[in-house]
Amino acid sequence: MMERSTAVIGTFLTLWAVLVVRGQCHTPFFIFGDSLMDAGNNQYYPLSTQPARVWPFGMTFPFHGSGRVCDGRLVPDFLAQYANMPFIKPYLEPGFTNYTDGANFASAGAAVLAENSPNAIFLKLQLSYFEHVKKKLEQQEGHKKTQELLSKAVYLLSMGGNDYMKVGNPKPGEVPLTASEKKEYVTIVLGNITSMVKKVYAMGGRKFLFQAVGPLGCMPATRVGPGAEGCSHEVMSLAKMHNTAMSNVLRKIEKTLPGFKYSMFDYFSTLASITNYAPKYGFKEGQAACCGSGHFNGGFTCANTTAGFNLCHDPTKYVWFDGAHPSDSANKFLSALFWSGPLKVVWPRGAKELFHMP
């Protein structure tokens, strides 16, 4: 009898220890961004003009109808998996009120500047959603517990691409921005991002992940020809300017805000590399999309049964699923680098280190 009691007590203490460790290591994950991060918010956003994602979107996802602009998972999905977390739910999902694991505020079509995303959840609106989550957490968990959760949380931001596509992809006859106009525009975009980061910091946030703006001119939708030389120059130059300036801004913020830690992933260079040299990384096709129509399959007709669209047989062999969104396989490749890649692609630390920080 004594041995049985001892065994029961030992089992209880083991389980208790596991629960304590899990509680100490619990890291909520909050996600801000555009279609590269949207886990389904646009399905529920009343102003969205984009239809709910239907097949072939989600065709390789564990369950179809994921609401993601992809055949499968996105970068934040993989990061959550690496951190031993469930997929983070979209904030607008009906009935979603348990925010202890975090929330995804991203919206397809979203931009930093409100005027560039009239039918999507722009950055300041996403921030207001986070403020609402903080209030709900305080009601559910109390002020002290909420502050602990928010200070341990990791905050991912990936936005700006739609802002630069708005002004950096001039139509025939339009005059491209001058160098000084580009610099001024990048400064405005970054000023809004910096303001948002400081507000999240003021609410308790300390650990931030930033995904650089991608190679906007190398997407199937914007590509003008084959090979690296076939990428559109104007919008690429804006993305490069943004990423360089963003890196400088983050170094300054880390020096001025006590406890602020960050990780910046060079999404631009890594995605451009697998796009233009796909076979080197195990992909069959890097420049044409799996789903779409027209030049490089870059036309946004995927899932449009009226207009019609082409669909590849195996999305896992493609870098791009549609005209502007990487495939599940590409996102997996990119996420692994974001999580624990070398310093030349993710700095000054990988996402893994931030998630494991106390």
Short mmCIF file of C-alpha atoms in Angstrom, two decimals:
data_model
loop_
_atom_site.label_atom_id
_atom_site.label_comp_id
_atom_site.label_asym_id
_atom_site.label_seq_id
_atom_site.Cartn_x
_atom_site.Cartn_y
_atom_site.Cartn_z
CA MET A 1 0.00 0.00 0.00
CA MET A 2 2.87 2.30 0.94
CA GLU A 3 4.62 1.60 -2.39
CA ARG A 4 1.42 2.36 -4.34
CA SER A 5 0.91 5.66 -2.49
CA THR A 6 4.52 6.63 -3.13
CA ALA A 7 4.13 5.84 -6.82
CA VAL A 8 0.94 7.91 -7.05
CA ILE A 9 2.58 10.83 -5.26
CA GLY A 10 5.61 10.54 -7.54
CA THR A 11 3.41 10.59 -10.65
CA PHE A 12 1.48 13.59 -9.32
CA LEU A 13 4.68 15.49 -8.58
CA THR A 14 6.01 14.71 -12.07
CA LEU A 15 2.83 15.99 -13.72
CA TRP A 16 2.83 19.06 -11.48
CA ALA A 17 6.45 19.79 -12.42
CA VAL A 18 5.61 19.48 -16.11
CA LEU A 19 2.69 21.87 -15.74
CA VAL A 20 4.83 24.37 -13.85
CA VAL A 21 7.55 24.25 -16.52
CA ARG A 22 4.94 24.64 -19.27
CA GLY A 23 3.48 27.62 -17.43
CA GLN A 24 6.88 29.23 -17.08
CA CYS A 25 7.74 28.67 -20.74
CA HIS A 26 4.34 29.57 -22.16
CA THR A 27 4.92 32.12 -24.90
CA PRO A 28 1.88 33.74 -26.54
CA PHE A 29 2.29 34.61 -30.21
CA PHE A 30 0.72 37.74 -31.72
CA ILE A 31 0.85 38.26 -35.48
CA PHE A 32 0.43 41.49 -37.46
CA GLY A 33 0.64 41.62 -41.24
CA ASP A 34 -0.83 41.21 -44.70
CA SER A 35 -1.74 38.20 -46.86
CA LEU A 36 1.60 36.53 -46.11
CA MET A 37 0.44 36.23 -42.50
CA ASP A 38 -3.39 36.17 -42.70
CA ALA A 39 -4.74 32.93 -41.20
CA GLY A 40 -8.32 33.75 -42.23
CA ASN A 41 -9.34 37.17 -40.89
CA ASN A 42 -10.51 38.39 -44.29
CA GLN A 43 -13.18 35.70 -44.32
CA TYR A 44 -14.88 37.57 -41.48
CA TYR A 45 -13.91 41.21 -42.15
CA PRO A 46 -17.06 42.97 -43.42
CA LEU A 47 -15.22 45.40 -45.73
CA SER A 48 -13.16 42.75 -47.46
CA THR A 49 -13.89 42.37 -51.17
CA GLN A 50 -11.93 39.12 -51.37
CA PRO A 51 -14.05 35.96 -51.39
CA ALA A 52 -13.55 33.26 -48.80
CA ARG A 53 -10.66 31.10 -49.86
CA VAL A 54 -11.85 27.99 -51.67
CA TRP A 55 -10.09 25.18 -53.52
CA PRO A 56 -7.37 25.13 -54.73
CA PHE A 57 -6.35 27.45 -51.89
CA GLY A 58 -5.67 25.16 -48.96
CA MET A 59 -5.32 22.12 -51.22
CA THR A 60 -2.31 20.76 -49.30
CA PHE A 61 -3.44 22.03 -45.89
CA PRO A 62 -4.32 19.45 -43.19
CA PHE A 63 -7.90 20.60 -43.63
CA HIS A 64 -9.25 22.50 -46.63
CA GLY A 65 -10.78 25.96 -46.50
CA SER A 66 -8.02 27.30 -44.28
CA GLY A 67 -8.60 30.95 -45.23
CA ARG A 68 -4.93 31.30 -46.10
CA VAL A 69 -3.74 32.69 -49.45
CA CYS A 70 -1.64 29.61 -50.05
CA ASP A 71 -1.97 25.94 -50.85
CA GLY A 72 -1.02 25.16 -47.27
CA ARG A 73 0.73 26.76 -44.31
CA LEU A 74 2.20 30.22 -43.84
CA VAL A 75 5.41 31.33 -42.12
CA PRO A 76 3.66 32.00 -38.75
CA ASP A 77 2.11 28.51 -38.89
CA PHE A 78 5.54 26.94 -39.16
CA LEU A 79 7.01 29.20 -36.47
CA ALA A 80 4.19 28.17 -34.13
CA GLN A 81 4.87 24.50 -34.89
CA TYR A 82 8.59 24.94 -34.20
CA ALA A 83 7.64 26.55 -30.86
CA ASN A 84 5.38 23.56 -30.04
CA MET A 85 2.29 25.72 -30.23
CA PRO A 86 -1.03 25.26 -32.05
CA PHE A 87 -1.77 27.32 -35.16
CA ILE A 88 -2.63 30.82 -33.96
CA LYS A 89 -6.26 31.63 -34.69
CA PRO A 90 -7.44 34.67 -36.65
CA TYR A 91 -8.73 37.36 -34.31
CA LEU A 92 -12.04 37.73 -36.16
CA GLU A 93 -12.91 34.03 -36.07
CA PRO A 94 -16.41 33.78 -34.55
CA GLY A 95 -16.35 32.57 -30.95
CA PHE A 96 -12.60 33.04 -30.50
CA THR A 97 -12.03 34.58 -27.06
CA ASN A 98 -9.17 32.60 -25.48
CA TYR A 99 -6.11 34.70 -26.22
CA THR A 100 -3.57 33.04 -23.90
CA ASP A 101 -1.81 31.46 -26.90
CA GLY A 102 -2.00 34.74 -28.82
CA ALA A 103 -3.97 35.93 -31.84
CA ASN A 104 -3.45 36.62 -35.52
CA PHE A 105 -4.54 40.09 -36.66
CA ALA A 106 -3.16 39.93 -40.22
CA SER A 107 -5.33 40.72 -43.21
CA ALA A 108 -4.86 39.98 -46.91
CA GLY A 109 -4.43 43.28 -48.74
CA ALA A 110 -3.41 45.14 -45.58
CA ALA A 111 -0.93 48.00 -45.72
CA VAL A 112 0.83 50.17 -43.19
CA LEU A 113 -0.94 53.27 -44.48
CA ALA A 114 -4.73 53.17 -44.21
CA GLU A 115 -5.27 54.77 -47.61
CA ASN A 116 -3.46 51.86 -49.25
CA SER A 117 -5.79 49.21 -47.81
CA PRO A 118 -9.38 50.49 -47.90
CA ASN A 119 -10.84 46.97 -47.89
CA ALA A 120 -8.44 45.32 -45.46
CA ILE A 121 -7.38 45.61 -41.83
CA PHE A 122 -4.58 48.21 -42.00
CA LEU A 123 -1.84 48.40 -39.37
CA LYS A 124 -3.46 50.85 -36.93
CA LEU A 125 -6.70 48.87 -36.96
CA GLN A 126 -4.77 45.68 -36.24
CA LEU A 127 -3.15 47.49 -33.31
CA SER A 128 -6.58 48.49 -32.00
CA TYR A 129 -7.58 44.81 -32.12
CA PHE A 130 -4.54 43.98 -30.01
CA GLU A 131 -5.53 46.68 -27.50
CA HIS A 132 -8.94 44.98 -27.26
CA VAL A 133 -7.23 41.63 -26.64
CA LYS A 134 -5.19 43.17 -23.81
CA LYS A 135 -8.38 44.42 -22.15
CA LYS A 136 -10.05 41.02 -22.53
CA LEU A 137 -7.03 39.27 -21.05
CA GLU A 138 -7.07 41.60 -18.06
CA GLN A 139 -10.74 40.75 -17.50
CA GLN A 140 -10.05 37.02 -17.78
CA GLU A 141 -6.61 36.69 -16.20
CA GLY A 142 -6.15 39.82 -14.10
CA HIS A 143 -3.67 42.65 -14.59
CA LYS A 144 -0.58 40.91 -13.19
CA LYS A 145 -1.03 37.68 -15.17
CA THR A 146 -1.74 39.68 -18.34
CA GLN A 147 1.46 41.68 -17.95
CA GLU A 148 3.40 38.44 -17.52
CA LEU A 149 1.83 37.00 -20.67
CA LEU A 150 2.46 40.12 -22.74
CA SER A 151 6.08 40.42 -21.62
CA LYS A 152 6.77 36.76 -22.50
CA ALA A 153 4.87 36.99 -25.79
CA VAL A 154 6.50 37.13 -29.21
CA TYR A 155 5.17 39.71 -31.70
CA LEU A 156 5.58 39.12 -35.43
CA LEU A 157 5.20 41.95 -37.95
CA SER A 158 5.32 41.59 -41.73
CA MET A 159 3.88 44.53 -43.64
CA GLY A 160 4.79 47.20 -46.17
CA GLY A 161 4.69 45.25 -49.41
CA ASN A 162 1.24 46.53 -50.36
CA ASP A 163 2.30 50.11 -49.65
CA TYR A 164 5.23 49.81 -52.04
CA MET A 165 3.23 47.96 -54.68
CA LYS A 166 0.83 50.93 -54.66
CA VAL A 167 3.48 53.45 -55.68
CA GLY A 168 6.37 51.38 -57.01
CA ASN A 169 4.73 49.57 -59.88
CA PRO A 170 3.92 52.41 -62.31
CA LYS A 171 1.54 51.73 -65.16
CA PRO A 172 2.51 52.61 -68.75
CA GLY A 173 2.69 56.38 -69.06
CA GLU A 174 3.08 56.99 -65.31
CA VAL A 175 6.25 58.67 -64.05
CA PRO A 176 8.22 56.59 -61.52
CA LEU A 177 9.03 58.12 -58.14
CA THR A 178 12.28 60.04 -57.89
CA ALA A 179 14.98 58.92 -55.47
CA SER A 180 14.01 61.63 -52.98
CA GLU A 181 10.30 60.72 -53.26
CA LYS A 182 11.11 57.08 -52.58
CA LYS A 183 13.16 58.01 -49.53
CA GLU A 184 10.35 60.21 -48.19
CA TYR A 185 7.75 57.49 -48.75
CA VAL A 186 9.87 54.82 -47.00
CA THR A 187 10.36 57.21 -44.07
CA ILE A 188 6.59 57.64 -43.73
CA VAL A 189 5.94 53.89 -43.83
CA LEU A 190 8.69 53.16 -41.31
CA GLY A 191 7.51 55.97 -39.05
CA ASN A 192 4.13 54.29 -38.75
CA ILE A 193 5.72 50.89 -38.08
CA THR A 194 8.00 52.38 -35.43
CA SER A 195 5.02 54.05 -33.74
CA MET A 196 3.14 50.74 -33.64
CA VAL A 197 6.14 48.88 -32.18
CA LYS A 198 6.59 51.47 -29.44
CA LYS A 199 2.89 51.24 -28.54
CA VAL A 200 3.07 47.46 -28.24
CA TYR A 201 6.22 47.92 -26.13
CA ALA A 202 4.37 50.37 -23.88
CA MET A 203 1.67 47.72 -23.38
CA GLY A 204 4.26 45.18 -22.26
CA GLY A 205 5.74 43.71 -25.46
CA ARG A 206 9.47 43.00 -25.40
CA LYS A 207 10.21 40.32 -28.01
CA PHE A 208 9.62 41.20 -31.67
CA LEU A 209 10.06 39.34 -34.95
CA PHE A 210 10.24 41.28 -38.22
CA GLN A 211 10.02 39.78 -41.68
CA ALA A 212 11.61 42.04 -44.28
CA VAL A 213 9.60 43.14 -47.30
CA GLY A 214 10.01 40.52 -50.01
CA PRO A 215 11.37 40.72 -53.58
CA LEU A 216 8.25 42.44 -54.91
CA GLY A 217 9.55 42.71 -58.46
CA CYS A 218 10.36 38.99 -58.72
CA MET A 219 6.83 37.73 -58.05
CA PRO A 220 5.07 35.98 -60.94
CA ALA A 221 2.57 38.88 -60.98
CA THR A 222 5.25 41.54 -61.46
CA ARG A 223 7.99 39.66 -63.31
CA VAL A 224 8.82 41.06 -66.76
CA GLY A 225 11.15 38.32 -67.98
CA PRO A 226 13.05 35.16 -67.05
CA GLY A 227 16.02 34.99 -64.70
CA ALA A 228 17.15 37.44 -62.03
CA GLU A 229 17.30 40.19 -64.67
CA GLY A 230 13.56 39.66 -65.29
CA CYS A 231 12.52 41.21 -61.97
CA SER A 232 10.81 44.63 -62.06
CA HIS A 233 13.29 47.24 -60.92
CA GLU A 234 11.20 50.10 -59.50
CA VAL A 235 9.34 48.19 -56.81
CA MET A 236 12.44 46.16 -55.98
CA SER A 237 14.37 49.34 -55.21
CA LEU A 238 11.67 50.45 -52.76
CA ALA A 239 11.73 47.08 -50.99
CA LYS A 240 15.53 47.25 -50.68
CA MET A 241 15.39 50.80 -49.30
CA HIS A 242 12.75 49.79 -46.77
CA ASN A 243 14.69 46.77 -45.53
CA THR A 244 17.97 48.66 -45.13
CA ALA A 245 16.26 51.50 -43.28
CA MET A 246 14.24 49.06 -41.16
CA SER A 247 17.39 47.30 -40.02
CA ASN A 248 18.91 50.64 -38.96
CA VAL A 249 15.74 51.68 -37.13
CA LEU A 250 15.60 48.43 -35.16
CA ARG A 251 19.19 48.80 -33.98
CA LYS A 252 18.35 52.27 -32.68
CA ILE A 253 15.16 51.07 -30.96
CA GLU A 254 17.06 48.28 -29.18
CA LYS A 255 19.48 50.85 -27.79
CA THR A 256 16.73 53.16 -26.51
CA LEU A 257 14.06 50.78 -25.17
CA PRO A 258 15.21 48.71 -22.16
CA GLY A 259 14.51 45.01 -22.60
CA PHE A 260 13.55 45.32 -26.28
CA LYS A 261 14.79 42.30 -28.23
CA TYR A 262 14.22 41.57 -31.89
CA SER A 263 14.93 39.30 -34.79
CA MET A 264 14.87 40.44 -38.42
CA PHE A 265 14.59 37.88 -41.19
CA ASP A 266 15.98 38.69 -44.64
CA TYR A 267 12.89 37.46 -46.47
CA PHE A 268 13.91 39.55 -49.48
CA SER A 269 17.20 37.82 -50.29
CA THR A 270 16.16 34.30 -49.33
CA LEU A 271 12.94 34.33 -51.36
CA ALA A 272 14.67 36.03 -54.32
CA SER A 273 17.35 33.32 -54.25
CA ILE A 274 14.99 30.34 -54.30
CA THR A 275 12.88 32.14 -56.92
CA ASN A 276 15.70 32.72 -59.37
CA TYR A 277 17.71 29.56 -58.62
CA ALA A 278 14.95 27.12 -57.73
CA PRO A 279 16.65 23.81 -58.69
CA LYS A 280 19.55 24.61 -56.39
CA TYR A 281 17.11 24.46 -53.45
CA GLY A 282 15.12 21.42 -54.55
CA PHE A 283 12.28 23.18 -56.38
CA LYS A 284 11.24 22.41 -59.94
CA GLU A 285 9.85 25.87 -60.77
CA GLY A 286 10.71 29.22 -59.21
CA GLN A 287 9.43 31.90 -61.55
CA ALA A 288 5.99 30.75 -62.66
CA ALA A 289 3.16 30.29 -60.17
CA CYS A 290 1.43 26.97 -59.60
CA CYS A 291 -2.03 28.53 -59.86
CA GLY A 292 -3.15 31.45 -62.03
CA SER A 293 -3.16 32.53 -65.65
CA GLY A 294 -1.23 34.55 -68.20
CA HIS A 295 2.46 35.49 -68.14
CA PHE A 296 4.28 33.28 -65.60
CA ASN A 297 0.81 32.26 -64.36
CA GLY A 298 0.92 35.59 -62.53
CA GLY A 299 -2.69 36.59 -63.13
CA PHE A 300 -4.78 36.50 -59.96
CA THR A 301 -7.41 34.12 -61.29
CA CYS A 302 -6.70 31.18 -58.98
CA ALA A 303 -10.04 29.71 -57.78
CA ASN A 304 -11.93 31.92 -60.24
CA THR A 305 -14.12 29.43 -62.08
CA THR A 306 -15.54 32.17 -64.33
CA ALA A 307 -12.23 33.51 -65.65
CA GLY A 308 -10.55 30.13 -65.51
CA PHE A 309 -7.10 29.28 -64.24
CA ASN A 310 -4.18 26.91 -64.65
CA LEU A 311 -3.19 24.62 -61.79
CA CYS A 312 0.00 22.61 -61.43
CA HIS A 313 -0.10 18.95 -60.43
CA ASP A 314 2.29 19.26 -57.48
CA PRO A 315 2.50 22.58 -55.57
CA THR A 316 5.39 21.22 -53.46
CA LYS A 317 7.68 21.65 -56.47
CA TYR A 318 6.81 25.34 -56.90
CA VAL A 319 8.21 28.34 -55.02
CA TRP A 320 5.07 30.41 -55.76
CA PHE A 321 1.53 29.13 -55.35
CA ASP A 322 -0.13 32.13 -57.01
CA GLY A 323 1.02 35.45 -58.44
CA ALA A 324 2.24 36.93 -55.15
CA HIS A 325 2.21 34.21 -52.49
CA PRO A 326 4.75 31.45 -51.85
CA SER A 327 3.74 27.82 -51.62
CA ASP A 328 3.59 25.74 -48.46
CA SER A 329 6.95 24.18 -49.38
CA ALA A 330 8.59 27.57 -49.90
CA ASN A 331 7.16 28.87 -46.62
CA LYS A 332 8.56 25.82 -44.83
CA PHE A 333 12.01 26.48 -46.31
CA LEU A 334 11.86 30.17 -45.37
CA SER A 335 10.54 29.52 -41.87
CA ALA A 336 13.37 27.15 -41.03
CA LEU A 337 15.83 29.96 -41.77
CA PHE A 338 13.74 32.45 -39.79
CA TRP A 339 13.72 30.03 -36.85
CA SER A 340 17.43 29.24 -36.63
CA GLY A 341 19.27 30.30 -39.77
CA PRO A 342 22.74 31.88 -39.96
CA LEU A 343 23.25 35.51 -38.96
CA LYS A 344 23.52 36.60 -42.59
CA VAL A 345 19.80 35.84 -43.08
CA VAL A 346 18.34 36.39 -39.59
CA TRP A 347 19.84 38.78 -37.09
CA PRO A 348 20.89 39.56 -34.41
CA ARG A 349 19.30 36.24 -33.36
CA GLY A 350 16.90 33.65 -34.75
CA ALA A 351 13.24 33.39 -33.82
CA LYS A 352 14.02 30.27 -31.78
CA GLU A 353 16.10 32.29 -29.32
CA LEU A 354 13.31 34.82 -28.80
CA PHE A 355 10.70 32.13 -28.16
CA HIS A 356 12.99 30.48 -25.61
CA MET A 357 13.85 33.69 -23.77
CA PRO A 358 12.25 33.97 -20.30
#
